[in-house]
Amino acid sequence: MTSHFPESSLNRAPMSPRTLFNTVMTVVAFICGLLALLPLVAVLSYVVIQGFSSLSLDVFTQLPPAPLRKGGGFGNAILGTLLMVGIAGLISIPFGVIAAIYLTEFSSAKIARVVRFATNVLSGVPSIIAGVFAYGIVVLTLVKLNLGSYSALGGGFALAILMLPIIVKTTDEALQLVSQDLRQASVGLGATNFQTVTQVVLPAALPAIVTGSTLAIARAAGETAPLLFTALFSSYWPCPDGLLSCRPDVLFKPTASLAVLVYNFAISPFANWKSLAWAASLILVLMVLITSIIARWATRQKIS
């Protein structure tokens, strides 16, 4: 069977209005894409240029120096950031994942709609409001109980508030993407709803859940305002005698963090502190980059 259409009719004329419009819109879309990337490239390049010159082994192993004194580092801030982000993860990830499982698998449509709306509202709450809330709940409670005031526990609690809606939303969406055929096949083989969720649905959605959790951790690591109200800052090591001799009361003491260190040192008039602020900014960017790479690695397996 031969075609009756001439071959020339399939080629669009180079100067036709449709071809010209398509070319112009392609160029405009390309320029918009470059403009969208421009702020990211500019910020990253500036932070790398300013921070790389101040990087050394001392920044990981030394305490912040006195003003106008060369050397020093911010190893205590790195440990403090990891400590508070770890506390936030221990609080928010289990609660967020279990809440999303309830929304997707067990709740009624009305309850799910209300909770999802509340989660969206919580995700839009400014971080400084979360810090004030954590101050009222954790810091003032510790003061009343004579257990301390500003602490890593308060900072972790504030960061957990910011991480919770991200984890709930990403886990909820991941569970909804799991095919209903998998659930029906599991139930058809005699599994209960609990077995279906834990042994079929959750493993299928695990890459997306890990992605949401790592993105939430990346956001929490860069937050400053909540930590100003809850963890404050410290110029000392969280565990002065080493990690092996660390005691539980370290959770109830003011704790340094990279974000607050950048805030304090960047606005100071001392050149050595400003230099360390750039180095700390670069470390923060690298931490976010590493968590993003982990998220990409975890999502290589597509949800089937």
Short mmCIF file of C-alpha atoms in Angstrom, two decimals:
data_model
loop_
_atom_site.label_atom_id
_atom_site.label_comp_id
_atom_site.label_asym_id
_atom_site.label_seq_id
_atom_site.Cartn_x
_atom_site.Cartn_y
_atom_site.Cartn_z
CA MET A 1 0.00 0.00 0.00
CA THR A 2 1.50 3.34 -1.05
CA SER A 3 0.80 6.74 0.43
CA HIS A 4 -0.98 9.34 -1.69
CA PHE A 5 0.60 12.22 0.24
CA PRO A 6 3.63 13.82 -1.45
CA GLU A 7 6.79 13.74 0.67
CA SER A 8 7.15 17.49 0.44
CA SER A 9 3.80 17.94 2.27
CA LEU A 10 5.35 16.48 5.49
CA ASN A 11 8.08 19.12 5.61
CA ARG A 12 7.12 22.43 7.16
CA ALA A 13 8.20 25.53 5.29
CA PRO A 14 11.07 27.26 7.15
CA MET A 15 9.47 30.67 6.88
CA SER A 16 5.89 29.65 7.59
CA PRO A 17 4.17 31.45 10.51
CA ARG A 18 3.88 28.21 12.52
CA THR A 19 7.56 27.38 12.10
CA LEU A 20 8.62 30.90 13.04
CA PHE A 21 6.32 30.88 16.10
CA ASN A 22 7.69 27.48 17.19
CA THR A 23 11.27 28.68 16.81
CA VAL A 24 10.66 31.90 18.75
CA MET A 25 8.90 30.07 21.62
CA THR A 26 11.69 27.48 21.80
CA VAL A 27 14.27 30.25 22.12
CA VAL A 28 12.17 32.02 24.77
CA ALA A 29 11.78 28.78 26.75
CA PHE A 30 15.53 28.15 26.55
CA ILE A 31 16.31 31.68 27.80
CA CYS A 32 13.79 31.29 30.67
CA GLY A 33 15.44 27.99 31.62
CA LEU A 34 18.84 29.68 31.76
CA LEU A 35 17.43 32.55 33.84
CA ALA A 36 15.93 30.03 36.29
CA LEU A 37 19.32 28.37 36.69
CA LEU A 38 21.20 31.66 36.97
CA PRO A 39 20.45 32.38 40.70
CA LEU A 40 21.43 28.84 41.69
CA VAL A 41 24.67 28.95 39.71
CA ALA A 42 25.48 32.45 41.00
CA VAL A 43 24.89 31.53 44.66
CA LEU A 44 26.78 28.26 44.44
CA SER A 45 29.75 29.74 42.59
CA TYR A 46 30.01 32.70 44.99
CA VAL A 47 29.82 30.46 48.06
CA VAL A 48 32.40 28.06 46.62
CA ILE A 49 34.80 30.88 45.68
CA GLN A 50 34.49 32.62 49.06
CA GLY A 51 34.39 29.48 51.20
CA PHE A 52 36.92 27.23 49.53
CA SER A 53 39.87 29.49 50.41
CA SER A 54 39.01 29.16 54.12
CA LEU A 55 38.59 25.40 54.14
CA SER A 56 41.15 23.37 56.03
CA LEU A 57 41.28 20.41 58.34
CA ASP A 58 41.10 22.78 61.33
CA VAL A 59 37.54 23.84 60.53
CA PHE A 60 36.41 20.29 61.33
CA THR A 61 38.55 19.75 64.42
CA GLN A 62 38.90 23.15 66.14
CA LEU A 63 36.61 25.46 68.08
CA PRO A 64 35.74 28.99 66.88
CA PRO A 65 38.67 31.34 67.50
CA ALA A 66 38.68 34.63 69.35
CA PRO A 67 38.13 37.77 67.24
CA LEU A 68 41.11 38.77 65.08
CA ARG A 69 42.88 35.50 65.89
CA LYS A 70 43.86 33.36 62.90
CA GLY A 71 43.04 29.67 62.64
CA GLY A 72 40.29 27.83 64.44
CA GLY A 73 37.24 26.13 63.05
CA PHE A 74 33.68 25.14 63.84
CA GLY A 75 33.75 21.43 64.56
CA ASN A 76 31.34 21.98 67.46
CA ALA A 77 28.81 23.57 65.08
CA ILE A 78 29.03 20.61 62.69
CA LEU A 79 28.45 18.16 65.54
CA GLY A 80 25.64 20.31 66.92
CA THR A 81 23.91 20.46 63.54
CA LEU A 82 24.12 16.70 63.12
CA LEU A 83 22.85 16.21 66.68
CA MET A 84 19.80 18.45 66.29
CA VAL A 85 18.95 17.20 62.81
CA GLY A 86 19.21 13.66 64.20
CA ILE A 87 16.80 14.49 67.02
CA ALA A 88 14.43 16.11 64.53
CA GLY A 89 14.59 13.04 62.30
CA LEU A 90 13.89 10.68 65.19
CA ILE A 91 10.79 12.72 66.06
CA SER A 92 9.40 13.63 62.65
CA ILE A 93 10.13 10.62 60.41
CA PRO A 94 8.21 7.96 62.43
CA PHE A 95 5.29 10.29 63.13
CA GLY A 96 5.19 11.57 59.55
CA VAL A 97 5.32 8.14 57.92
CA ILE A 98 2.72 6.63 60.27
CA ALA A 99 0.43 9.64 59.77
CA ALA A 100 0.70 9.29 55.99
CA ILE A 101 -0.05 5.56 56.21
CA TYR A 102 -3.18 6.33 58.22
CA LEU A 103 -4.27 8.98 55.70
CA THR A 104 -3.78 6.76 52.67
CA GLU A 105 -4.74 3.33 53.93
CA PHE A 106 -7.13 3.59 56.87
CA SER A 107 -8.78 7.02 57.23
CA SER A 108 -12.05 8.16 55.73
CA ALA A 109 -12.06 10.63 52.84
CA LYS A 110 -13.34 13.46 55.05
CA ILE A 111 -10.65 13.02 57.72
CA ALA A 112 -7.95 12.65 55.07
CA ARG A 113 -9.07 15.89 53.40
CA VAL A 114 -8.94 17.80 56.69
CA VAL A 115 -5.55 16.42 57.70
CA ARG A 116 -4.05 17.08 54.26
CA PHE A 117 -5.29 20.66 54.38
CA ALA A 118 -3.79 21.09 57.85
CA THR A 119 -0.50 19.64 56.60
CA ASN A 120 -0.41 22.11 53.72
CA VAL A 121 -1.05 24.97 56.14
CA LEU A 122 1.71 23.74 58.47
CA SER A 123 4.17 23.54 55.59
CA GLY A 124 3.57 27.24 54.90
CA VAL A 125 4.10 28.41 58.49
CA PRO A 126 7.22 30.62 58.72
CA SER A 127 10.11 28.91 60.42
CA ILE A 128 10.42 31.68 63.00
CA ILE A 129 6.87 30.88 64.18
CA ALA A 130 7.91 27.26 64.65
CA GLY A 131 10.84 28.53 66.71
CA VAL A 132 8.61 30.65 68.95
CA PHE A 133 6.26 27.68 69.43
CA ALA A 134 9.16 25.37 70.34
CA TYR A 135 10.45 28.04 72.73
CA GLY A 136 7.12 28.09 74.55
CA ILE A 137 6.78 24.32 74.66
CA VAL A 138 10.32 23.06 75.28
CA VAL A 139 12.52 25.90 76.54
CA LEU A 140 10.06 27.29 79.09
CA THR A 141 9.16 23.76 80.24
CA LEU A 142 12.84 22.94 80.83
CA VAL A 143 13.18 26.17 82.82
CA LYS A 144 10.21 25.26 85.03
CA LEU A 145 11.64 21.78 85.63
CA ASN A 146 15.14 23.18 86.37
CA LEU A 147 16.59 21.00 83.60
CA GLY A 148 18.03 23.86 81.57
CA SER A 149 16.75 26.35 79.02
CA TYR A 150 18.16 26.62 75.50
CA SER A 151 19.13 23.16 74.36
CA ALA A 152 19.70 20.73 71.53
CA LEU A 153 16.41 19.09 72.47
CA GLY A 154 14.53 22.34 71.84
CA GLY A 155 16.35 22.86 68.55
CA GLY A 156 15.57 19.34 67.41
CA PHE A 157 11.92 19.77 68.35
CA ALA A 158 11.67 23.01 66.35
CA LEU A 159 13.29 21.42 63.32
CA ALA A 160 10.96 18.42 63.63
CA ILE A 161 7.97 20.76 63.27
CA LEU A 162 9.39 22.01 59.98
CA MET A 163 10.23 18.52 58.73
CA LEU A 164 6.90 16.91 59.62
CA PRO A 165 4.67 18.34 56.83
CA ILE A 166 7.30 17.56 54.17
CA ILE A 167 7.52 13.94 55.27
CA VAL A 168 3.74 13.55 55.54
CA LYS A 169 3.11 15.01 52.08
CA THR A 170 5.83 13.08 50.27
CA THR A 171 4.96 9.80 51.99
CA ASP A 172 1.25 10.34 51.34
CA GLU A 173 1.86 10.97 47.64
CA ALA A 174 4.22 8.00 47.40
CA LEU A 175 1.66 5.64 48.94
CA GLN A 176 -1.05 6.90 46.60
CA LEU A 177 1.18 6.11 43.62
CA VAL A 178 1.37 2.44 44.57
CA SER A 179 -0.90 0.49 42.22
CA GLN A 180 -4.22 -0.71 43.60
CA ASP A 181 -3.59 -4.00 41.81
CA LEU A 182 -0.81 -4.76 44.30
CA ARG A 183 -3.14 -4.16 47.24
CA GLN A 184 -5.94 -6.25 45.70
CA ALA A 185 -3.56 -9.07 44.83
CA SER A 186 -2.22 -9.13 48.39
CA VAL A 187 -5.71 -9.16 49.90
CA GLY A 188 -6.76 -11.80 47.37
CA LEU A 189 -3.96 -14.06 48.58
CA GLY A 190 -5.33 -13.85 52.11
CA ALA A 191 -3.21 -11.09 53.61
CA THR A 192 -4.73 -8.72 56.13
CA ASN A 193 -4.72 -4.95 55.60
CA PHE A 194 -1.83 -4.60 58.05
CA GLN A 195 0.21 -7.24 56.21
CA THR A 196 -0.60 -5.62 52.86
CA VAL A 197 0.57 -2.22 54.06
CA THR A 198 3.75 -3.39 55.81
CA GLN A 199 4.87 -6.07 53.35
CA VAL A 200 3.61 -4.81 49.99
CA VAL A 201 2.74 -1.11 49.94
CA LEU A 202 5.54 0.28 52.12
CA PRO A 203 8.40 -1.54 50.31
CA ALA A 204 7.06 -0.30 46.97
CA ALA A 205 6.93 3.30 48.21
CA LEU A 206 10.16 3.19 50.20
CA PRO A 207 12.38 5.06 47.66
CA ALA A 208 10.00 8.03 47.58
CA ILE A 209 9.69 7.99 51.39
CA VAL A 210 13.48 8.09 51.70
CA THR A 211 13.56 10.96 49.22
CA GLY A 212 11.05 12.99 51.22
CA SER A 213 12.92 12.33 54.45
CA THR A 214 16.28 13.38 53.03
CA LEU A 215 14.80 16.54 51.51
CA ALA A 216 13.25 17.37 54.88
CA ILE A 217 16.63 16.81 56.56
CA ALA A 218 18.29 19.07 54.01
CA ARG A 219 15.81 21.86 54.74
CA ALA A 220 16.15 21.46 58.51
CA ALA A 221 19.95 21.61 58.36
CA GLY A 222 19.82 25.10 56.87
CA GLU A 223 17.25 26.66 59.21
CA THR A 224 18.44 29.47 61.46
CA ALA A 225 15.47 31.29 62.99
CA PRO A 226 14.04 28.35 65.01
CA LEU A 227 17.46 27.62 66.51
CA LEU A 228 17.89 31.21 67.71
CA PHE A 229 14.85 30.67 69.96
CA THR A 230 15.62 27.14 71.09
CA ALA A 231 19.27 26.02 70.84
CA LEU A 232 20.95 29.44 70.85
CA PHE A 233 24.71 28.92 70.42
CA SER A 234 27.75 27.60 72.23
CA SER A 235 31.45 28.09 71.67
CA TYR A 236 32.31 24.74 73.25
CA TRP A 237 32.16 21.10 72.22
CA PRO A 238 28.91 19.27 72.97
CA CYS A 239 30.99 16.47 74.54
CA PRO A 240 34.30 17.97 75.81
CA ASP A 241 35.72 14.59 76.88
CA GLY A 242 34.95 12.79 73.61
CA LEU A 243 31.94 11.17 72.03
CA LEU A 244 32.40 7.92 73.99
CA SER A 245 32.10 9.77 77.30
CA CYS A 246 29.15 11.90 76.18
CA ARG A 247 26.38 12.10 78.79
CA PRO A 248 22.63 12.50 78.17
CA ASP A 249 22.60 15.96 79.74
CA VAL A 250 24.26 17.28 76.58
CA LEU A 251 20.73 17.41 75.14
CA PHE A 252 19.77 20.07 77.71
CA LYS A 253 22.58 22.54 77.01
CA PRO A 254 22.91 25.37 74.46
CA THR A 255 24.28 23.88 71.26
CA ALA A 256 26.10 25.36 68.30
CA SER A 257 24.87 24.91 64.74
CA LEU A 258 26.23 25.82 61.33
CA ALA A 259 23.28 28.05 60.42
CA VAL A 260 23.50 30.15 63.60
CA LEU A 261 27.29 30.30 63.30
CA VAL A 262 26.95 31.71 59.77
CA TYR A 263 24.42 34.26 61.04
CA ASN A 264 26.58 35.34 64.01
CA PHE A 265 29.92 35.44 62.19
CA ALA A 266 28.72 36.97 58.92
CA ILE A 267 27.41 40.11 60.64
CA SER A 268 30.47 40.49 62.87
CA PRO A 269 33.12 43.15 62.06
CA PHE A 270 36.00 40.63 62.34
CA ALA A 271 37.62 39.35 59.14
CA ASN A 272 38.53 35.92 60.53
CA TRP A 273 34.94 35.26 61.64
CA LYS A 274 33.57 36.36 58.25
CA SER A 275 36.02 33.98 56.57
CA LEU A 276 34.78 31.11 58.77
CA ALA A 277 31.19 32.08 57.97
CA TRP A 278 31.89 31.53 54.27
CA ALA A 279 33.53 28.18 55.01
CA ALA A 280 30.54 27.16 57.13
CA SER A 281 28.21 28.22 54.29
CA LEU A 282 30.12 25.96 51.92
CA ILE A 283 29.89 23.04 54.37
CA LEU A 284 26.12 23.60 54.63
CA VAL A 285 25.77 23.60 50.85
CA LEU A 286 27.81 20.40 50.63
CA MET A 287 25.60 18.77 53.27
CA VAL A 288 22.49 19.65 51.25
CA LEU A 289 24.18 18.41 48.07
CA ILE A 290 25.12 15.10 49.70
CA THR A 291 21.59 14.54 51.01
CA SER A 292 20.19 15.35 47.54
CA ILE A 293 22.57 12.81 45.98
CA ILE A 294 21.42 10.22 48.52
CA ALA A 295 17.81 11.03 47.61
CA ARG A 296 18.54 10.59 43.91
CA TRP A 297 20.34 7.32 44.59
CA ALA A 298 17.41 6.06 46.65
CA THR A 299 14.90 6.83 43.88
CA ARG A 300 16.66 4.93 41.15
CA GLN A 301 14.13 2.18 41.70
CA LYS A 302 10.80 3.28 40.32
CA ILE A 303 7.54 2.52 42.10
CA SER A 304 5.89 -0.33 40.25
#
